[in-house]
Amino acid sequence: MANASLLVVSVAIGLIPPLYFKTTYRRTILTVRKLSSIRNQRKQALQESQKQMNEEPQEVEEYI
């Protein structure tokens, strides 16, 4: 009986690390995706603002 419970405990301990690493792997992937999407949004916003900055002086020159 003691051997059976020891076996169950050892199997449970053996299963914990793969499950833990699987969940942390998923979290890491999701975090990386979120960060890269935020970075891409910032890049797009920066490019758009630079385009606007490049367009604005031309409009000012036309008014003069």
Tab-separated table of C-alpha atoms in Angstrom:
chain	number	residue	atom	x	y	z
A	1	MET	CA	0.000	0.000	0.000
A	2	ALA	CA	2.845	2.376	0.822
A	3	ASN	CA	4.473	1.571	-2.514
A	4	ALA	CA	1.269	2.440	-4.398
A	5	SER	CA	0.932	5.828	-2.708
A	6	LEU	CA	4.627	6.491	-3.290
A	7	LEU	CA	4.108	5.622	-6.972
A	8	VAL	CA	1.144	7.996	-7.239
A	9	VAL	CA	3.120	10.793	-5.591
A	10	SER	CA	6.127	10.245	-7.856
A	11	VAL	CA	3.908	10.215	-10.969
A	12	ALA	CA	2.224	13.438	-9.820
A	13	ILE	CA	5.622	15.062	-9.205
A	14	GLY	CA	6.740	13.862	-12.633
A	15	LEU	CA	3.698	15.452	-14.301
A	16	ILE	CA	3.989	18.847	-12.587
A	17	PRO	CA	7.050	20.252	-14.447
A	18	PRO	CA	5.790	19.594	-18.024
A	19	LEU	CA	2.402	21.127	-17.223
A	20	TYR	CA	4.040	24.085	-15.509
A	21	PHE	CA	6.421	24.669	-18.399
A	22	LYS	CA	3.582	24.293	-20.890
A	23	THR	CA	1.561	27.023	-19.177
A	24	THR	CA	4.577	29.320	-18.783
A	25	TYR	CA	5.480	28.671	-22.435
A	26	ARG	CA	1.971	29.722	-23.473
A	27	ARG	CA	2.158	32.799	-21.270
A	28	THR	CA	5.542	33.687	-22.723
A	29	ILE	CA	4.256	33.340	-26.287
A	30	LEU	CA	1.184	35.448	-25.517
A	31	THR	CA	3.308	38.083	-23.798
A	32	VAL	CA	5.737	38.228	-26.708
A	33	ARG	CA	2.847	38.549	-29.165
A	34	LYS	CA	1.285	41.321	-27.097
A	35	LEU	CA	4.575	43.203	-26.826
A	36	SER	CA	5.287	42.865	-30.540
A	37	SER	CA	1.794	44.078	-31.418
A	38	ILE	CA	2.263	47.073	-29.099
A	39	ARG	CA	5.640	47.753	-30.721
A	40	ASN	CA	4.083	47.546	-34.195
A	41	GLN	CA	1.303	49.931	-33.172
A	42	ARG	CA	3.875	52.398	-31.866
A	43	LYS	CA	5.880	52.093	-35.094
A	44	GLN	CA	2.768	52.786	-37.161
A	45	ALA	CA	1.846	55.771	-35.002
A	46	LEU	CA	5.380	57.130	-35.270
A	47	GLN	CA	5.402	56.705	-39.062
A	48	GLU	CA	2.014	58.405	-39.358
A	49	SER	CA	3.123	61.310	-37.191
A	50	GLN	CA	6.312	61.651	-39.259
A	51	LYS	CA	4.226	61.677	-42.437
A	52	GLN	CA	2.038	64.405	-40.944
A	53	MET	CA	5.108	66.368	-39.909
A	54	ASN	CA	6.462	66.061	-43.459
A	55	GLU	CA	3.143	67.157	-44.963
A	56	GLU	CA	2.514	70.129	-42.654
A	57	PRO	CA	5.416	72.381	-43.770
A	58	GLN	CA	4.309	72.057	-47.422
A	59	GLU	CA	0.841	73.252	-46.480
A	60	VAL	CA	2.341	76.169	-44.554
A	61	GLU	CA	4.473	77.133	-47.557
A	62	GLU	CA	1.395	77.091	-49.784
A	63	TYR	CA	-0.405	79.523	-47.462
A	64	ILE	CA	2.508	81.934	-47.609
